Coordinates of C-alpha atoms in Angstrom, one line a residue:
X1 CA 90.4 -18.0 -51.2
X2 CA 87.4 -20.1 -51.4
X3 CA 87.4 -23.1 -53.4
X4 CA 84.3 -25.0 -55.3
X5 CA 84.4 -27.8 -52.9
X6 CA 84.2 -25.2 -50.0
X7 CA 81.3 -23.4 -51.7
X8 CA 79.8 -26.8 -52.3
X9 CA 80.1 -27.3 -48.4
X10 CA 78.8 -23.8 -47.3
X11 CA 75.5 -24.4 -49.5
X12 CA 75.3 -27.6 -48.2
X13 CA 75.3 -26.7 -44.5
X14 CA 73.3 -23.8 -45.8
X15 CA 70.2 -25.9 -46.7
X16 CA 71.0 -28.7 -43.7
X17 CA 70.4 -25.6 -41.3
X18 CA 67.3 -24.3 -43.4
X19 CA 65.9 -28.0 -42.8
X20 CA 66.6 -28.4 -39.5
X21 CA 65.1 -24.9 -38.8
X22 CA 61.9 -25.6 -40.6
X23 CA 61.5 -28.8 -39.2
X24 CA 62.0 -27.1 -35.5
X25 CA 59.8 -24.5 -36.0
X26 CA 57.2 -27.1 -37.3
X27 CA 57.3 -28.9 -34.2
X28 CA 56.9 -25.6 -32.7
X29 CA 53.8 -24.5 -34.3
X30 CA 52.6 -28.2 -34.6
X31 CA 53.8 -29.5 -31.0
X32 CA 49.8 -30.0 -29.2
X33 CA 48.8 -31.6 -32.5
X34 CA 51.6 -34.4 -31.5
X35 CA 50.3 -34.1 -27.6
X36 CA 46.3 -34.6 -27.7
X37 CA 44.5 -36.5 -29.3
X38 CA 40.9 -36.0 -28.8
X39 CA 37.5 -37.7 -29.9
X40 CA 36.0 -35.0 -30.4
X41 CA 32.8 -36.8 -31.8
X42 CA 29.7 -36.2 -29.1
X43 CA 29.0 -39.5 -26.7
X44 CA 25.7 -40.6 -25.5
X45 CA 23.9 -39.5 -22.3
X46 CA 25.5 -41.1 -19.4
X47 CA 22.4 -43.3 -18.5
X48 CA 22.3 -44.6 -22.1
X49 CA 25.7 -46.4 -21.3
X50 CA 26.1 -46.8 -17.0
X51 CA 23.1 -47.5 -15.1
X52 CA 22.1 -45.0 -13.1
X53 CA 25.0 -42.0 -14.0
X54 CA 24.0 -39.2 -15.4
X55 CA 25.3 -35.6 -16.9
X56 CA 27.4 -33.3 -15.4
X57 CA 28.3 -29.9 -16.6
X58 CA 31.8 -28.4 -15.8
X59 CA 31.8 -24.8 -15.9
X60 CA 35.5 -23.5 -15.7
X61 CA 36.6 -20.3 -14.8
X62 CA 37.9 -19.4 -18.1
X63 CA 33.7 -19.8 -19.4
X64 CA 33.6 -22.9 -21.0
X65 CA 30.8 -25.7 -20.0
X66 CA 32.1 -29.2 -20.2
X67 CA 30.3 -32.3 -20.0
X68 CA 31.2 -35.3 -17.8
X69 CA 29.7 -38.2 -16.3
X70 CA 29.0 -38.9 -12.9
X71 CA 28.4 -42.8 -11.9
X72 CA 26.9 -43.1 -8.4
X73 CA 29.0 -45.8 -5.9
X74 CA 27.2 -49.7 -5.7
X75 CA 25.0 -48.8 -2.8
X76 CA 25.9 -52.6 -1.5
X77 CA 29.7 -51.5 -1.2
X78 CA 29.6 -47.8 -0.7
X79 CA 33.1 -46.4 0.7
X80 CA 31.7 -42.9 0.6
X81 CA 34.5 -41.8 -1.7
X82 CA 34.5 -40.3 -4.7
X83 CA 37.4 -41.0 -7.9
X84 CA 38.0 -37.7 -10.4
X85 CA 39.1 -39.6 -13.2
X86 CA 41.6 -37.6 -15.5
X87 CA 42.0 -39.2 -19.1
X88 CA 44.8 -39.6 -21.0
X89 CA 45.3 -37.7 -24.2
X90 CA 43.1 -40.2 -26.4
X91 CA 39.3 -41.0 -26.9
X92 CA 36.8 -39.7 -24.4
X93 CA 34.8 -40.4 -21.7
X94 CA 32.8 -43.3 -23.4
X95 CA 35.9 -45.3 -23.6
X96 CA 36.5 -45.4 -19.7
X97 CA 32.7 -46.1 -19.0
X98 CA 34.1 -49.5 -18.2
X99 CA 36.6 -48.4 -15.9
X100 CA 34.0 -46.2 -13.9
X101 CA 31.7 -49.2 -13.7
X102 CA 34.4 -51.3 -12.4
X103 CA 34.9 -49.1 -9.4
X104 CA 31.2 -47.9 -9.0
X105 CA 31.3 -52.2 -8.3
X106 CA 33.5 -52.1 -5.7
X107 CA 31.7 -48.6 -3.7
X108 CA 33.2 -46.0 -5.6
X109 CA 31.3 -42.8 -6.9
X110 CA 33.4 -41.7 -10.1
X111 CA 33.3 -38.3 -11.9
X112 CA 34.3 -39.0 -15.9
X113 CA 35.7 -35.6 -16.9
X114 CA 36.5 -35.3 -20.3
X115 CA 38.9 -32.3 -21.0
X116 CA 37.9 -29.3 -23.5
X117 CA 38.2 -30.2 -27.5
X118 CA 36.8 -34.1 -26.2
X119 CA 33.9 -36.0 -26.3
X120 CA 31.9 -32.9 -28.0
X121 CA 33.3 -29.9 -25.5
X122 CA 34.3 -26.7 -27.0
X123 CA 38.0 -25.4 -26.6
X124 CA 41.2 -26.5 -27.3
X125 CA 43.4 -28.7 -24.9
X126 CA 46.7 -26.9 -23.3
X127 CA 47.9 -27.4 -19.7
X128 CA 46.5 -24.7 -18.4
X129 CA 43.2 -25.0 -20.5
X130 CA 43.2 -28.9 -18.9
X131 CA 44.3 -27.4 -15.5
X132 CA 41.1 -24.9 -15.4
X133 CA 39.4 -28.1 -16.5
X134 CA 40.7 -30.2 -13.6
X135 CA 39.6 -26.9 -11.0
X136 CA 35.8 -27.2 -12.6
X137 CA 35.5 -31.2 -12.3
X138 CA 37.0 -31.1 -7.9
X139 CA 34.2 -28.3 -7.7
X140 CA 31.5 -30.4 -9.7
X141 CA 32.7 -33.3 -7.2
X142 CA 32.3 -31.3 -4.5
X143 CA 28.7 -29.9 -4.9
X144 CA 27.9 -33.7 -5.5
X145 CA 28.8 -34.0 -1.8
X146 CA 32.5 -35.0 -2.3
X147 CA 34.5 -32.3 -1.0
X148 CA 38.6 -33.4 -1.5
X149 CA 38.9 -35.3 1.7
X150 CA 36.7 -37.6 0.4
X151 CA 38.1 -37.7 -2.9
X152 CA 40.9 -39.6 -4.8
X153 CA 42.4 -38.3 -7.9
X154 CA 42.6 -41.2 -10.2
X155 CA 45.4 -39.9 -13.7
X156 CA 45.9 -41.8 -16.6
X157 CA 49.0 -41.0 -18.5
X158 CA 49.0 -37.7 -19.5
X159 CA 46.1 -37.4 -16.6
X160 CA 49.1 -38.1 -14.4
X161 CA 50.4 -34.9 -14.8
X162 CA 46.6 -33.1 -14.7
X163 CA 45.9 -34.7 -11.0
X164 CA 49.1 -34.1 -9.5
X165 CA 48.9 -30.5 -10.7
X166 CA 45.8 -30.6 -9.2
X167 CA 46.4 -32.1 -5.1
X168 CA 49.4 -29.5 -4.9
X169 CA 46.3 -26.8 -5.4
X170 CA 43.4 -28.9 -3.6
X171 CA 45.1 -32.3 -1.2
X172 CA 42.5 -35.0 -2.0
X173 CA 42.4 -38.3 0.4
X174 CA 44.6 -40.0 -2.5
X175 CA 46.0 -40.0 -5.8
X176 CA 46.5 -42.6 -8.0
X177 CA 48.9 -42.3 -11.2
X178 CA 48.3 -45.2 -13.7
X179 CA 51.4 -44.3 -16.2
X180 CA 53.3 -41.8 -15.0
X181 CA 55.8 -39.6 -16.2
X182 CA 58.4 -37.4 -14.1
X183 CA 57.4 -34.3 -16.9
X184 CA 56.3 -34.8 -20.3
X185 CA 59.6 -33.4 -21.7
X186 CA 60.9 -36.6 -20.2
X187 CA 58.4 -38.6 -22.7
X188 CA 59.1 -36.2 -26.1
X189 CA 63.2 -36.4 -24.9
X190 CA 62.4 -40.2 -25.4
X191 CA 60.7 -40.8 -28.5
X192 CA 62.1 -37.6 -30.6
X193 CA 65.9 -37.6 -29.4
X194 CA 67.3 -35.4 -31.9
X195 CA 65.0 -32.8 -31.2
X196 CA 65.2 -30.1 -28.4
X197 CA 62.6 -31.0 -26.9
X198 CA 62.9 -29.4 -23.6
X199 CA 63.5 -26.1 -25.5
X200 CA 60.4 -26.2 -27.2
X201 CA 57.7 -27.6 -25.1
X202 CA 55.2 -25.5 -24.4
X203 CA 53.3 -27.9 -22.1
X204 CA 55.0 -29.4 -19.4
X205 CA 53.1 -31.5 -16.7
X206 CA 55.8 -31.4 -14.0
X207 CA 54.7 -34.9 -12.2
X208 CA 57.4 -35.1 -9.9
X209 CA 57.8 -31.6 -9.0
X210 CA 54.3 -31.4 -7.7
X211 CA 54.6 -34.6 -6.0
X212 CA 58.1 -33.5 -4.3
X213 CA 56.5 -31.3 -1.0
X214 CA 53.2 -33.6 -0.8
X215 CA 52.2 -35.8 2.0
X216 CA 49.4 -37.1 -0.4
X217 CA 49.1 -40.9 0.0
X218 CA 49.8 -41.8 -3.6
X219 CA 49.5 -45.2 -5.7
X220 CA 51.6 -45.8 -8.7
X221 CA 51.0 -47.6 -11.3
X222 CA 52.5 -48.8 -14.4
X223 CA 53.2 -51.5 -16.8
X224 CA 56.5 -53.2 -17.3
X225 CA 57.0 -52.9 -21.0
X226 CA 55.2 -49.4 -21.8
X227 CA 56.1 -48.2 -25.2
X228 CA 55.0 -44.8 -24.8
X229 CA 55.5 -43.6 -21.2
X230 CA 59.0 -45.5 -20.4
X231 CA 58.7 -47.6 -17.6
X232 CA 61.8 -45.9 -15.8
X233 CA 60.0 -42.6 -15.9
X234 CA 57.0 -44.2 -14.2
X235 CA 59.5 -46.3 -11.6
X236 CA 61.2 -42.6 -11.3
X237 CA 58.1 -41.1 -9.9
X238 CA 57.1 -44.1 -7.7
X239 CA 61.1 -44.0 -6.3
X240 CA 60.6 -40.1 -5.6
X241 CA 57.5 -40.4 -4.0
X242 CA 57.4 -39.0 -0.8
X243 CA 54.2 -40.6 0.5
X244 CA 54.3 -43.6 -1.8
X245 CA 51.3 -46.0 -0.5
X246 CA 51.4 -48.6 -2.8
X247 CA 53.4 -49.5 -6.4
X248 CA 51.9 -51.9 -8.6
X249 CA 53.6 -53.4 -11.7
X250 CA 51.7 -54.7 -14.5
X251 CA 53.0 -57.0 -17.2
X252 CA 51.4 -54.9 -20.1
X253 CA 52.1 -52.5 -22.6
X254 CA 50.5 -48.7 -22.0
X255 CA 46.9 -49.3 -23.5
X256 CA 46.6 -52.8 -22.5
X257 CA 43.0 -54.0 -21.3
X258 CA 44.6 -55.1 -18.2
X259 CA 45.5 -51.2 -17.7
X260 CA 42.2 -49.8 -17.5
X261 CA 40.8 -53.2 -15.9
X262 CA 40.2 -55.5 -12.5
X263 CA 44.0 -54.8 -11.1
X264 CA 43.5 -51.3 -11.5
X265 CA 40.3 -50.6 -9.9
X266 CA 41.4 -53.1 -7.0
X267 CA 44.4 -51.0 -6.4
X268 CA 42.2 -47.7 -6.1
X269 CA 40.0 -49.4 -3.9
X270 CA 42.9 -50.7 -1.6
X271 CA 43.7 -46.9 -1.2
X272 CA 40.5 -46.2 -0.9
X273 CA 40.3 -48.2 2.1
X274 CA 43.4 -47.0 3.6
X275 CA 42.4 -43.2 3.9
X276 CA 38.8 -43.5 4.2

C-alpha cells in the first residue's frame, strides 16, 4: 500500500533524477563551451608586434586556412631550431608574442599557431579539429626549413595534450610540456567531482598515453601550486616519462608571469641544446 509520505518520496526522487539528468545532459551539449576559451577577436600583423616575424597561413587537411606567426631565431644566437608553440585554451597568439620573443633572444625560430575559432580563424575548436590544426602548423614549420628533427614541440596546458598527440604522429628533436595533464578527464574529474566526467567527455587529450612508447627527450614543466591543472597530474606525467630530460618546478600558480617568462624559455633552450 503506498502511503503519502512514500508518494511524497517517489516525487521527490522523481524531480532529483529529472535535475540531475538535465544538468548532465547540459554538460553534455555544453561541455567545449567549459573547455575553450578563445579570443576570437582578429590580432595585428605579426611585424606590427615582433620585429621581423611575419604571417603564416596554416592550411589543414580538413580546408580551413589559419593564421599564425612565425618569429625568425636572434641571428647572434641561432641554434637552428625551430619551437611549434601550442596555446592553451585562452587568448591567442598576441598574448604569447612575449614568449616567442623571449626565445627568438636566445636562437630560437618560433611558429605561434593559434588553433581554429582563435585570434580571427574560422572553425570551431575540438581535438581532432586542434589535432588537424597541429598537422598544418609541423608542415608550415617544415616548408620554413624546419623539418621535425629540427623542431621542439613547446605545449601549454591544454597544448600539452595537442603536442604530445602530435610527436607520437611526427618524433620532433623535443617536447616541452609547461602544465601538463595525464588526460583532461583527469582535470574535469578534479574541479567537477560529482559529475561523470569520464563518461561524458568528448575530448580527451590522452598526455600520458602518447608519451608511454616515446623515446622523445621531453621537459616538464609545472608550477607548485596550479589551481587549474593539479600539480600531481603534471608531477604524474613527468614520473611516467619515459625519456624525461629535465623537470622544472616553478613556485607559481597556472597563469603566472613567471609561467610564460625567463625560466621557461631557459628550460627550452637547455633542451634545445641537448638534441641539437
Amino acid at each position: 500500500m503506498t502511503t503519502p509520505l512514500s508518494r511524497r518520496l517517489m516525487v521527490v526522487l522523481l524531480v532529483t533524477l529529472l535535475i540531475v539528468g538535465t544538468g548532465v545532459l547540459a554538460v553534455w551539449f555544453l561541455q567545449r563551451q567549459l573547455i575553450y576559451f578563445p579570443d576570437s577577436e582578429p590580432v595585428p600583423s605579426a611585424v606590427e608586434v615582433v620585429d621581423g616575424a611575419r604571417d603564416v597561413t596554416l592550411h589543414t587537411e580538413d580546408g580551413l586556412d589559419l593564421d599564425a606567426w612565425f618569429v625568425p631565431a636572434a641571428e647572434a644566437t641561432d641554434t637552428g631550431l625551430a619551437v611549434l608553440v601550442a596555446p592553451g585554451n585562452g587568448g591567442n597568439r598576441l598574448s604569447r608574442a612575449d614568449f616567442a620573443k623571449a626565445l627568438s633572444r636566445r636562437g630560437m625560430a618560433v611558429l605561434l599557431m593559434d588553433y581554429r575559432g582563435y585570434g580571427g580563424n574560422p572553425g570551431r575548436p575540438s581535438e581532432s579539429g586542434l589535432t588537424a590544426d597541429a598537422d598544418a602548423a609541423a608542415a608550415a614549420l617544415e616548408e620554413l626549413g624546419y623539418p621535425p628533427s629540427r623542431t621542439i614541440h613547446f605545449g601549454e596546458s591544454l597544448g600539452t595534450g595537442v603536442v604530445a598527440a602530435l610527436q607520437a604522429r611526427t618524433p620532433p628533436a623535443g617536447v616541452v610540456l609547461r602544465s601538463p595533464f595525464t588526460e583532461l578527464a583527469d582535470v574535469g574529474a578534479h574541479h567537477y567531482p560529482w559529475l561523470p566526467v569520464r563518461l561524458l567527455l568528448r575530448d580527451r587529450f590522452p598526455v600520458s598515453e602518447h608519451l608511454a612508447e616515446s623515446d622523445v627527450p621531453v621537459t616538464v614543466i609545472y608550477g607548485n601550486r596550479d589551481s587549474i591543472v593539479p600539480t600531481a597530474l603534471s608531477e604524474q606525467v613527468a614520473d611516467e616519462a619515459p625519456s624525461l630530460f629535465e623537470r622544472v618546478v616553478l613556485t607559481a600558480d597556472h597563469n603566472d608571469s613567471v609561467m610564460f617568462g625567463a625560466p621557461v624559455a631557459d628550460a627550452v633552450l637547455r633542451l634545445a641544446n641537448d638534441v641539437g
